[in-house]
Amino acid sequence: MILGLISQLKRWYAIPYLVLCIAISIQSICHLLGDATFSLSWLGALLAVGPLVLFMSMVYTFPYIRVVRFIATPVVMALLGSVLTVIEMEPLPTFYTLFFGLGGVLVYVFWYTYLDRSDNVLLQKGVQLPDFALATLNGEQLSSSSFVGKKVLWVFFRGNWCPMCQAQLADLAKHYDAFGERGVELVLISPQSPKKSAAQQSRLGVPMPFYVDDNNRAAISLGIVHRHGVPLGMLGYGYDTVLPTVLMTDESGTIIYADLTDNFRIRPRAETIIETLDHLLI
C-alpha cells in the first residue's frame, strides 16, 4: 500500500513540477530585467530553478544515458541560489528558491529517480528464466520458451515516452552487429502499443525485433511491473509500465547476466554487456 502511494506521488511529480519551474524561471527573468533595482533574491531563484529546467528539458529533447547516480550541476546551482536569496530574504523568491529550487532538485535526485525496487529471486544469475507470453508487432502470440536454444538479450523498456529508454535502445542499435557476431539475439519488450514500438523500430535503422507485453502480463509474472510508473501527461501509455530490466540467457534458458537497475537514469551500456559476455565465453 505504501509503495503504491509513493508510485502515485511520483506519477504526479515530474511534468507538473517542470511546468512550475519554467513559470518561476520566466518570472525571475522578468524581475531581473524589469525591476529598477537588481535583486539577489530573484537571481538566486533563477540559479536554483533554471538549471534543473534546462537539465530536464535536455533529457526529453536529446535523450542520453546517465551513468552516474547524482547530477551535480543542478544541486550545486540550487545551493548557490539559496545562498544568494537568503542575503536579501525577499519572501516570494526566497520561497521559490528553497522550496522549488533546492527542495525540488533534492527530491528529483534522491527520491524521484529511484524505482523502489525490491529483490527479485526470479531473475538472478544462474536461475532458469521463467516462461512468459509475448506478442509480435503483428499480433502473433509466442512464449519465451520458444527462444530456448539461442543466447538471448532480453531488454524490458518502459516506452517511447522515456528518454533513458530511447537512449538505451539507440546504444544497443549501434552495437547490433557485435551482438549478432556473438550469436546473441536481442528481444526488446515493452507494454506500449505495437504501433508505437513499430515507430521506434523504424527510427533505429536496424532490424532489432520488438515485442509487446499486453497489459504488463509478462512484467507481472516476472515481478518487474511498475505500478503508476507512467508520468502524468504521457497520453496513450496507460498508468502502469515495466521496471527497466536487462537479462541475458544462454542456450538452455539460464540467466547468465542480470541488470535490475534501481535508478531509471542508469542503464547498462552495450559495451559493458558485450565485455561481460566475452568474459563468460572465455
PDB file of C-alpha atoms in Angstrom:
ATOM      1  CA  MET A   1       0.000   0.000   0.000  1.00  0.00           C
ATOM      2  CA  ILE A   2       2.777   2.431   0.930  1.00  0.00           C
ATOM      3  CA  LEU A   3       4.770   1.644  -2.235  1.00  0.00           C
ATOM      4  CA  GLY A   4       1.619   2.144  -4.302  1.00  0.00           C
ATOM      5  CA  LEU A   5       1.079   5.564  -2.745  1.00  0.00           C
ATOM      6  CA  ILE A   6       4.707   6.515  -3.417  1.00  0.00           C
ATOM      7  CA  SER A   7       4.356   5.441  -7.060  1.00  0.00           C
ATOM      8  CA  GLN A   8       1.261   7.587  -7.457  1.00  0.00           C
ATOM      9  CA  LEU A   9       3.038  10.575  -5.928  1.00  0.00           C
ATOM     10  CA  LYS A  10       5.917  10.119  -8.358  1.00  0.00           C
ATOM     11  CA  ARG A  11       3.484   9.917 -11.245  1.00  0.00           C
ATOM     12  CA  TRP A  12       2.217  13.388 -10.323  1.00  0.00           C
ATOM     13  CA  TYR A  13       5.681  14.869  -9.782  1.00  0.00           C
ATOM     14  CA  ALA A  14       7.691  15.249 -12.988  1.00  0.00           C
ATOM     15  CA  ILE A  15       5.606  17.151 -15.541  1.00  0.00           C
ATOM     16  CA  PRO A  16       3.720  19.467 -13.118  1.00  0.00           C
ATOM     17  CA  TYR A  17       6.982  20.259 -11.347  1.00  0.00           C
ATOM     18  CA  LEU A  18       8.712  21.041 -14.635  1.00  0.00           C
ATOM     19  CA  VAL A  19       5.877  23.380 -15.669  1.00  0.00           C
ATOM     20  CA  LEU A  20       6.059  25.212 -12.330  1.00  0.00           C
ATOM     21  CA  CYS A  21       9.826  25.594 -12.605  1.00  0.00           C
ATOM     22  CA  ILE A  22       9.503  27.003 -16.130  1.00  0.00           C
ATOM     23  CA  ALA A  23       6.994  29.569 -14.833  1.00  0.00           C
ATOM     24  CA  ILE A  24       9.296  30.510 -11.946  1.00  0.00           C
ATOM     25  CA  SER A  25      12.268  30.874 -14.300  1.00  0.00           C
ATOM     26  CA  ILE A  26      10.281  33.192 -16.577  1.00  0.00           C
ATOM     27  CA  GLN A  27       9.069  35.238 -13.606  1.00  0.00           C
ATOM     28  CA  SER A  28      12.626  35.515 -12.262  1.00  0.00           C
ATOM     29  CA  ILE A  29      13.970  36.717 -15.609  1.00  0.00           C
ATOM     30  CA  CYS A  30      11.175  39.313 -15.866  1.00  0.00           C
ATOM     31  CA  HIS A  31      12.052  40.707 -12.428  1.00  0.00           C
ATOM     32  CA  LEU A  32      15.782  40.781 -13.187  1.00  0.00           C
ATOM     33  CA  LEU A  33      15.205  42.634 -16.457  1.00  0.00           C
ATOM     34  CA  GLY A  34      12.281  44.816 -15.420  1.00  0.00           C
ATOM     35  CA  ASP A  35      12.921  45.920 -11.837  1.00  0.00           C
ATOM     36  CA  ALA A  36      14.676  49.227 -11.278  1.00  0.00           C
ATOM     37  CA  THR A  37      16.986  47.716  -8.673  1.00  0.00           C
ATOM     38  CA  PHE A  38      18.936  44.485  -9.038  1.00  0.00           C
ATOM     39  CA  SER A  39      17.656  41.652  -6.818  1.00  0.00           C
ATOM     40  CA  LEU A  40      19.929  38.960  -5.457  1.00  0.00           C
ATOM     41  CA  SER A  41      16.842  37.056  -4.346  1.00  0.00           C
ATOM     42  CA  TRP A  42      15.426  36.772  -7.863  1.00  0.00           C
ATOM     43  CA  LEU A  43      18.869  35.898  -9.222  1.00  0.00           C
ATOM     44  CA  GLY A  44      19.066  33.177  -6.584  1.00  0.00           C
ATOM     45  CA  ALA A  45      15.653  31.853  -7.613  1.00  0.00           C
ATOM     46  CA  LEU A  46      16.720  31.689 -11.259  1.00  0.00           C
ATOM     47  CA  LEU A  47      20.003  29.947 -10.405  1.00  0.00           C
ATOM     48  CA  ALA A  48      18.216  27.458  -8.163  1.00  0.00           C
ATOM     49  CA  VAL A  49      15.391  26.539 -10.542  1.00  0.00           C
ATOM     50  CA  GLY A  50      16.777  27.237 -14.034  1.00  0.00           C
ATOM     51  CA  PRO A  51      19.479  24.516 -14.254  1.00  0.00           C
ATOM     52  CA  LEU A  52      17.014  21.745 -13.380  1.00  0.00           C
ATOM     53  CA  VAL A  53      14.601  23.043 -16.009  1.00  0.00           C
ATOM     54  CA  LEU A  54      17.445  23.012 -18.532  1.00  0.00           C
ATOM     55  CA  PHE A  55      18.507  19.517 -17.484  1.00  0.00           C
ATOM     56  CA  MET A  56      15.022  18.022 -17.689  1.00  0.00           C
ATOM     57  CA  SER A  57      14.364  19.774 -20.993  1.00  0.00           C
ATOM     58  CA  MET A  58      17.591  18.405 -22.445  1.00  0.00           C
ATOM     59  CA  VAL A  59      16.771  14.898 -21.221  1.00  0.00           C
ATOM     60  CA  TYR A  60      13.426  14.925 -23.019  1.00  0.00           C
ATOM     61  CA  THR A  61      14.738  16.682 -26.123  1.00  0.00           C
ATOM     62  CA  PHE A  62      18.118  14.992 -26.510  1.00  0.00           C
ATOM     63  CA  PRO A  63      17.872  11.591 -24.764  1.00  0.00           C
ATOM     64  CA  TYR A  64      21.065  10.186 -23.354  1.00  0.00           C
ATOM     65  CA  ILE A  65      22.120   7.585 -20.824  1.00  0.00           C
ATOM     66  CA  ARG A  66      23.011   8.736 -17.332  1.00  0.00           C
ATOM     67  CA  VAL A  67      25.839   6.645 -15.945  1.00  0.00           C
ATOM     68  CA  VAL A  68      26.097   8.403 -12.584  1.00  0.00           C
ATOM     69  CA  ARG A  69      23.568   8.428  -9.805  1.00  0.00           C
ATOM     70  CA  PHE A  70      23.812  12.090  -8.910  1.00  0.00           C
ATOM     71  CA  ILE A  71      23.642  15.102 -11.210  1.00  0.00           C
ATOM     72  CA  ALA A  72      25.982  17.626  -9.633  1.00  0.00           C
ATOM     73  CA  THR A  73      25.275  20.845 -11.557  1.00  0.00           C
ATOM     74  CA  PRO A  74      21.600  21.379 -10.588  1.00  0.00           C
ATOM     75  CA  VAL A  75      22.407  20.548  -6.955  1.00  0.00           C
ATOM     76  CA  VAL A  76      25.367  22.958  -6.793  1.00  0.00           C
ATOM     77  CA  MET A  77      23.424  25.731  -8.532  1.00  0.00           C
ATOM     78  CA  ALA A  78      20.469  25.233  -6.181  1.00  0.00           C
ATOM     79  CA  LEU A  79      22.796  25.598  -3.206  1.00  0.00           C
ATOM     80  CA  LEU A  80      24.387  28.726  -4.706  1.00  0.00           C
ATOM     81  CA  GLY A  81      20.963  30.194  -5.429  1.00  0.00           C
ATOM     82  CA  SER A  82      19.900  29.524  -1.844  1.00  0.00           C
ATOM     83  CA  VAL A  83      22.910  31.413  -0.517  1.00  0.00           C
ATOM     84  CA  LEU A  84      22.156  34.428  -2.723  1.00  0.00           C
ATOM     85  CA  THR A  85      18.442  34.557  -1.974  1.00  0.00           C
ATOM     86  CA  VAL A  86      18.798  34.484   1.814  1.00  0.00           C
ATOM     87  CA  ILE A  87      21.050  37.558   1.704  1.00  0.00           C
ATOM     88  CA  GLU A  88      18.031  39.750   0.937  1.00  0.00           C
ATOM     89  CA  MET A  89      15.275  37.368   2.032  1.00  0.00           C
ATOM     90  CA  GLU A  90      12.556  38.703  -0.266  1.00  0.00           C
ATOM     91  CA  PRO A  91       9.630  36.434   0.646  1.00  0.00           C
ATOM     92  CA  LEU A  92       8.440  35.181  -2.758  1.00  0.00           C
ATOM     93  CA  PRO A  93      11.786  34.457  -4.488  1.00  0.00           C
ATOM     94  CA  THR A  94      13.150  33.007  -1.237  1.00  0.00           C
ATOM     95  CA  PHE A  95      10.198  30.596  -1.110  1.00  0.00           C
ATOM     96  CA  TYR A  96      10.710  29.682  -4.762  1.00  0.00           C
ATOM     97  CA  THR A  97      14.412  29.081  -4.212  1.00  0.00           C
ATOM     98  CA  LEU A  98      14.214  26.977  -1.085  1.00  0.00           C
ATOM     99  CA  PHE A  99      11.040  25.016  -1.888  1.00  0.00           C
ATOM    100  CA  PHE A 100      11.058  24.551  -5.669  1.00  0.00           C
ATOM    101  CA  GLY A 101      14.777  25.074  -6.263  1.00  0.00           C
ATOM    102  CA  LEU A 102      16.787  23.400  -3.528  1.00  0.00           C
ATOM    103  CA  GLY A 103      13.945  21.212  -2.285  1.00  0.00           C
ATOM    104  CA  GLY A 104      12.799  20.222  -5.744  1.00  0.00           C
ATOM    105  CA  VAL A 105      16.206  19.253  -7.083  1.00  0.00           C
ATOM    106  CA  LEU A 106      16.974  17.170  -3.986  1.00  0.00           C
ATOM    107  CA  VAL A 107      13.632  15.409  -4.371  1.00  0.00           C
ATOM    108  CA  TYR A 108      14.403  14.691  -8.033  1.00  0.00           C
ATOM    109  CA  VAL A 109      17.922  13.370  -7.449  1.00  0.00           C
ATOM    110  CA  PHE A 110      17.433  11.451  -4.213  1.00  0.00           C
ATOM    111  CA  TRP A 111      13.798  10.309  -4.473  1.00  0.00           C
ATOM    112  CA  TYR A 112      12.111  10.589  -7.857  1.00  0.00           C
ATOM    113  CA  THR A 113      14.681   8.745  -9.962  1.00  0.00           C
ATOM    114  CA  TYR A 114      14.727   5.712  -7.660  1.00  0.00           C
ATOM    115  CA  LEU A 115      12.401   2.845  -8.515  1.00  0.00           C
ATOM    116  CA  ASP A 116      11.733   1.466  -5.017  1.00  0.00           C
ATOM    117  CA  ARG A 117      12.681  -1.930  -6.364  1.00  0.00           C
ATOM    118  CA  SER A 118      12.809  -4.998  -4.121  1.00  0.00           C
ATOM    119  CA  ASP A 119      14.971  -8.091  -4.534  1.00  0.00           C
ATOM    120  CA  ASN A 120      13.747 -10.422  -7.268  1.00  0.00           C
ATOM    121  CA  VAL A 121      14.541 -14.089  -6.716  1.00  0.00           C
ATOM    122  CA  LEU A 122      13.082 -14.988 -10.133  1.00  0.00           C
ATOM    123  CA  LEU A 123      15.679 -13.033 -12.091  1.00  0.00           C
ATOM    124  CA  GLN A 124      19.008 -13.878 -10.530  1.00  0.00           C
ATOM    125  CA  LYS A 125      22.099 -15.113 -12.297  1.00  0.00           C
ATOM    126  CA  GLY A 126      22.109 -18.911 -12.559  1.00  0.00           C
ATOM    127  CA  VAL A 127      18.297 -19.186 -12.373  1.00  0.00           C
ATOM    128  CA  GLN A 128      16.162 -20.553 -15.198  1.00  0.00           C
ATOM    129  CA  LEU A 129      14.201 -17.703 -16.782  1.00  0.00           C
ATOM    130  CA  PRO A 130      10.501 -18.255 -16.034  1.00  0.00           C
ATOM    131  CA  ASP A 131       8.266 -18.810 -19.032  1.00  0.00           C
ATOM    132  CA  PHE A 132       6.080 -15.874 -20.070  1.00  0.00           C
ATOM    133  CA  ALA A 133       3.940 -14.828 -23.019  1.00  0.00           C
ATOM    134  CA  LEU A 134       4.760 -12.179 -25.625  1.00  0.00           C
ATOM    135  CA  ALA A 135       3.233 -10.849 -28.818  1.00  0.00           C
ATOM    136  CA  THR A 136       4.943  -9.768 -32.011  1.00  0.00           C
ATOM    137  CA  LEU A 137       4.106  -6.398 -33.558  1.00  0.00           C
ATOM    138  CA  ASN A 138       1.813  -8.297 -35.931  1.00  0.00           C
ATOM    139  CA  GLY A 139      -0.152  -9.760 -33.029  1.00  0.00           C
ATOM    140  CA  GLU A 140       1.311 -13.277 -33.149  1.00  0.00           C
ATOM    141  CA  GLN A 141       1.418 -14.867 -29.710  1.00  0.00           C
ATOM    142  CA  LEU A 142       4.519 -16.729 -28.576  1.00  0.00           C
ATOM    143  CA  SER A 143       6.245 -17.962 -25.458  1.00  0.00           C
ATOM    144  CA  SER A 144       9.643 -17.008 -24.124  1.00  0.00           C
ATOM    145  CA  SER A 145      10.484 -20.721 -24.162  1.00  0.00           C
ATOM    146  CA  SER A 146      10.492 -20.563 -27.962  1.00  0.00           C
ATOM    147  CA  PHE A 147      13.881 -18.828 -27.690  1.00  0.00           C
ATOM    148  CA  VAL A 148      15.496 -21.801 -25.920  1.00  0.00           C
ATOM    149  CA  GLY A 149      18.480 -22.935 -27.965  1.00  0.00           C
ATOM    150  CA  LYS A 150      19.707 -19.364 -28.503  1.00  0.00           C
ATOM    151  CA  LYS A 151      21.640 -16.844 -26.479  1.00  0.00           C
ATOM    152  CA  VAL A 152      19.183 -14.008 -25.884  1.00  0.00           C
ATOM    153  CA  LEU A 153      19.473 -10.472 -24.539  1.00  0.00           C
ATOM    154  CA  TRP A 154      16.099  -9.576 -23.028  1.00  0.00           C
ATOM    155  CA  VAL A 155      15.540  -5.824 -22.732  1.00  0.00           C
ATOM    156  CA  PHE A 156      12.401  -4.680 -20.935  1.00  0.00           C
ATOM    157  CA  PHE A 157      11.934  -0.953 -21.573  1.00  0.00           C
ATOM    158  CA  ARG A 158       9.223   1.449 -20.447  1.00  0.00           C
ATOM    159  CA  GLY A 159       8.191   3.000 -23.745  1.00  0.00           C
ATOM    160  CA  ASN A 160       8.837   5.728 -26.282  1.00  0.00           C
ATOM    161  CA  TRP A 161       7.936   8.375 -23.697  1.00  0.00           C
ATOM    162  CA  CYS A 162      11.031   7.510 -21.620  1.00  0.00           C
ATOM    163  CA  PRO A 163      14.175   9.379 -22.798  1.00  0.00           C
ATOM    164  CA  MET A 164      16.500   6.995 -20.992  1.00  0.00           C
ATOM    165  CA  CYS A 165      14.876   4.065 -22.791  1.00  0.00           C
ATOM    166  CA  GLN A 166      15.303   5.861 -26.100  1.00  0.00           C
ATOM    167  CA  ALA A 167      18.997   6.307 -25.401  1.00  0.00           C
ATOM    168  CA  GLN A 168      19.366   2.705 -24.259  1.00  0.00           C
ATOM    169  CA  LEU A 169      17.801   1.373 -27.463  1.00  0.00           C
ATOM    170  CA  ALA A 170      19.927   3.666 -29.634  1.00  0.00           C
ATOM    171  CA  ASP A 171      23.041   2.397 -27.834  1.00  0.00           C
ATOM    172  CA  LEU A 172      22.032  -1.219 -28.463  1.00  0.00           C
ATOM    173  CA  ALA A 173      21.348  -0.434 -32.121  1.00  0.00           C
ATOM    174  CA  LYS A 174      24.903   0.872 -32.565  1.00  0.00           C
ATOM    175  CA  HIS A 175      26.226  -2.467 -31.322  1.00  0.00           C
ATOM    176  CA  TYR A 176      23.646  -4.639 -33.061  1.00  0.00           C
ATOM    177  CA  ASP A 177      26.233  -6.305 -35.308  1.00  0.00           C
ATOM    178  CA  ALA A 178      28.518  -7.005 -32.347  1.00  0.00           C
ATOM    179  CA  PHE A 179      25.751  -8.939 -30.618  1.00  0.00           C
ATOM    180  CA  GLY A 180      24.992 -10.818 -33.838  1.00  0.00           C
ATOM    181  CA  GLU A 181      28.640 -11.810 -34.235  1.00  0.00           C
ATOM    182  CA  ARG A 182      28.459 -13.407 -30.795  1.00  0.00           C
ATOM    183  CA  GLY A 183      25.273 -15.271 -31.614  1.00  0.00           C
ATOM    184  CA  VAL A 184      23.104 -13.167 -29.304  1.00  0.00           C
ATOM    185  CA  GLU A 185      19.532 -12.409 -30.310  1.00  0.00           C
ATOM    186  CA  LEU A 186      18.025  -9.180 -29.000  1.00  0.00           C
ATOM    187  CA  VAL A 187      14.463  -9.235 -27.702  1.00  0.00           C
ATOM    188  CA  LEU A 188      13.056  -5.789 -26.903  1.00  0.00           C
ATOM    189  CA  ILE A 189       9.874  -5.809 -24.836  1.00  0.00           C
ATOM    190  CA  SER A 190       7.549  -3.048 -23.657  1.00  0.00           C
ATOM    191  CA  PRO A 191       3.873  -2.682 -22.718  1.00  0.00           C
ATOM    192  CA  GLN A 192       3.286   0.069 -25.279  1.00  0.00           C
ATOM    193  CA  SER A 193       1.165  -0.462 -28.390  1.00  0.00           C
ATOM    194  CA  PRO A 194       2.549  -2.264 -31.468  1.00  0.00           C
ATOM    195  CA  LYS A 195       2.199   0.985 -33.433  1.00  0.00           C
ATOM    196  CA  LYS A 196       4.461   2.871 -31.029  1.00  0.00           C
ATOM    197  CA  SER A 197       7.057   0.081 -30.997  1.00  0.00           C
ATOM    198  CA  ALA A 198       6.980  -0.102 -34.800  1.00  0.00           C
ATOM    199  CA  ALA A 199       7.694   3.629 -34.937  1.00  0.00           C
ATOM    200  CA  GLN A 200      10.633   3.154 -32.578  1.00  0.00           C
ATOM    201  CA  GLN A 201      11.915   0.223 -34.630  1.00  0.00           C
ATOM    202  CA  SER A 202      11.902   2.274 -37.833  1.00  0.00           C
ATOM    203  CA  ARG A 203      13.821   5.121 -36.179  1.00  0.00           C
ATOM    204  CA  LEU A 204      16.670   2.848 -35.088  1.00  0.00           C
ATOM    205  CA  GLY A 205      17.507   1.713 -38.619  1.00  0.00           C
ATOM    206  CA  VAL A 206      18.499  -1.859 -37.683  1.00  0.00           C
ATOM    207  CA  PRO A 207      16.272  -4.965 -37.627  1.00  0.00           C
ATOM    208  CA  MET A 208      16.057  -5.316 -33.864  1.00  0.00           C
ATOM    209  CA  PRO A 209      12.878  -7.253 -33.036  1.00  0.00           C
ATOM    210  CA  PHE A 210      10.311  -5.581 -30.788  1.00  0.00           C
ATOM    211  CA  TYR A 211       7.641  -7.409 -28.809  1.00  0.00           C
ATOM    212  CA  VAL A 212       4.564  -6.353 -26.891  1.00  0.00           C
ATOM    213  CA  ASP A 213       3.758  -7.270 -23.313  1.00  0.00           C
ATOM    214  CA  ASP A 214      -0.020  -6.935 -23.347  1.00  0.00           C
ATOM    215  CA  ASN A 215      -1.305  -5.333 -20.142  1.00  0.00           C
ATOM    216  CA  ASN A 216       2.070  -5.979 -18.489  1.00  0.00           C
ATOM    217  CA  ARG A 217       1.224  -9.664 -18.057  1.00  0.00           C
ATOM    218  CA  ALA A 218       4.847 -10.767 -18.508  1.00  0.00           C
ATOM    219  CA  ALA A 219       6.097  -7.993 -16.225  1.00  0.00           C
ATOM    220  CA  ILE A 220       3.632  -9.044 -13.537  1.00  0.00           C
ATOM    221  CA  SER A 221       4.639 -12.716 -13.767  1.00  0.00           C
ATOM    222  CA  LEU A 222       8.334 -11.780 -13.554  1.00  0.00           C
ATOM    223  CA  GLY A 223       7.856  -9.333 -10.695  1.00  0.00           C
ATOM    224  CA  ILE A 224       9.003  -6.283 -12.665  1.00  0.00           C
ATOM    225  CA  VAL A 225       5.766  -4.358 -13.168  1.00  0.00           C
ATOM    226  CA  HIS A 226       5.933  -0.683 -12.188  1.00  0.00           C
ATOM    227  CA  ARG A 227       2.551   0.396 -10.889  1.00  0.00           C
ATOM    228  CA  HIS A 228       1.678   4.012 -11.793  1.00  0.00           C
ATOM    229  CA  GLY A 229       5.071   4.272 -13.472  1.00  0.00           C
ATOM    230  CA  VAL A 230       3.928   6.366 -16.443  1.00  0.00           C
ATOM    231  CA  PRO A 231       4.199  10.096 -15.584  1.00  0.00           C
ATOM    232  CA  LEU A 232       1.118  12.255 -15.655  1.00  0.00           C
ATOM    233  CA  GLY A 233       0.712  13.829 -19.080  1.00  0.00           C
ATOM    234  CA  MET A 234       2.144  10.939 -21.132  1.00  0.00           C
ATOM    235  CA  LEU A 235      -1.006  10.150 -23.079  1.00  0.00           C
ATOM    236  CA  GLY A 236      -1.614   6.821 -24.766  1.00  0.00           C
ATOM    237  CA  TYR A 237       0.610   4.758 -22.482  1.00  0.00           C
ATOM    238  CA  GLY A 238      -1.749   3.920 -19.633  1.00  0.00           C
ATOM    239  CA  TYR A 239      -0.720   4.076 -15.995  1.00  0.00           C
ATOM    240  CA  ASP A 240       1.483   1.034 -15.354  1.00  0.00           C
ATOM    241  CA  THR A 241       4.714   0.145 -17.088  1.00  0.00           C
ATOM    242  CA  VAL A 242       7.721  -2.119 -16.558  1.00  0.00           C
ATOM    243  CA  LEU A 243      10.784  -1.627 -14.396  1.00  0.00           C
ATOM    244  CA  PRO A 244      13.806  -1.269 -16.731  1.00  0.00           C
ATOM    245  CA  THR A 245      15.395  -4.721 -16.811  1.00  0.00           C
ATOM    246  CA  VAL A 246      18.155  -6.330 -18.886  1.00  0.00           C
ATOM    247  CA  LEU A 247      18.741 -10.083 -18.824  1.00  0.00           C
ATOM    248  CA  MET A 248      20.868 -12.462 -20.859  1.00  0.00           C
ATOM    249  CA  THR A 249      20.129 -16.148 -21.093  1.00  0.00           C
ATOM    250  CA  ASP A 250      22.207 -18.950 -22.558  1.00  0.00           C
ATOM    251  CA  GLU A 251      21.003 -21.686 -24.899  1.00  0.00           C
ATOM    252  CA  SER A 252      19.350 -23.554 -22.023  1.00  0.00           C
ATOM    253  CA  GLY A 253      17.377 -20.508 -20.900  1.00  0.00           C
ATOM    254  CA  THR A 254      19.527 -19.947 -17.801  1.00  0.00           C
ATOM    255  CA  ILE A 255      20.169 -16.343 -16.794  1.00  0.00           C
ATOM    256  CA  ILE A 256      23.877 -15.536 -17.201  1.00  0.00           C
ATOM    257  CA  TYR A 257      23.609 -11.760 -16.810  1.00  0.00           C
ATOM    258  CA  ALA A 258      21.085  -9.600 -14.990  1.00  0.00           C
ATOM    259  CA  ASP A 259      20.810  -5.847 -14.551  1.00  0.00           C
ATOM    260  CA  LEU A 260      17.854  -4.789 -12.416  1.00  0.00           C
ATOM    261  CA  THR A 261      18.592  -1.102 -12.008  1.00  0.00           C
ATOM    262  CA  ASP A 262      17.096   0.744  -9.044  1.00  0.00           C
ATOM    263  CA  ASN A 263      17.518   4.145 -10.731  1.00  0.00           C
ATOM    264  CA  PHE A 264      15.827   4.811 -14.072  1.00  0.00           C
ATOM    265  CA  ARG A 265      18.645   7.144 -15.177  1.00  0.00           C
ATOM    266  CA  ILE A 266      21.172   4.306 -15.045  1.00  0.00           C
ATOM    267  CA  ARG A 267      21.179   1.636 -17.754  1.00  0.00           C
ATOM    268  CA  PRO A 268      23.946  -0.828 -18.680  1.00  0.00           C
ATOM    269  CA  ARG A 269      25.870   0.256 -21.745  1.00  0.00           C
ATOM    270  CA  ALA A 270      26.009  -2.147 -24.664  1.00  0.00           C
ATOM    271  CA  GLU A 271      29.804  -2.221 -24.466  1.00  0.00           C
ATOM    272  CA  THR A 272      29.624  -3.339 -20.839  1.00  0.00           C
ATOM    273  CA  ILE A 273      27.204  -6.137 -21.715  1.00  0.00           C
ATOM    274  CA  ILE A 274      29.421  -7.290 -24.590  1.00  0.00           C
ATOM    275  CA  GLU A 275      32.520  -7.265 -22.375  1.00  0.00           C
ATOM    276  CA  THR A 276      30.644  -9.334 -19.785  1.00  0.00           C
ATOM    277  CA  LEU A 277      29.541 -11.785 -22.467  1.00  0.00           C
ATOM    278  CA  ASP A 278      33.095 -12.112 -23.831  1.00  0.00           C
ATOM    279  CA  HIS A 279      34.351 -12.834 -20.342  1.00  0.00           C
ATOM    280  CA  LEU A 280      31.701 -15.534 -19.866  1.00  0.00           C
ATOM    281  CA  LEU A 281      32.608 -17.145 -23.178  1.00  0.00           C
ATOM    282  CA  ILE A 282      36.318 -17.450 -22.372  1.00  0.00           C
TER     283      ILE A 282
END
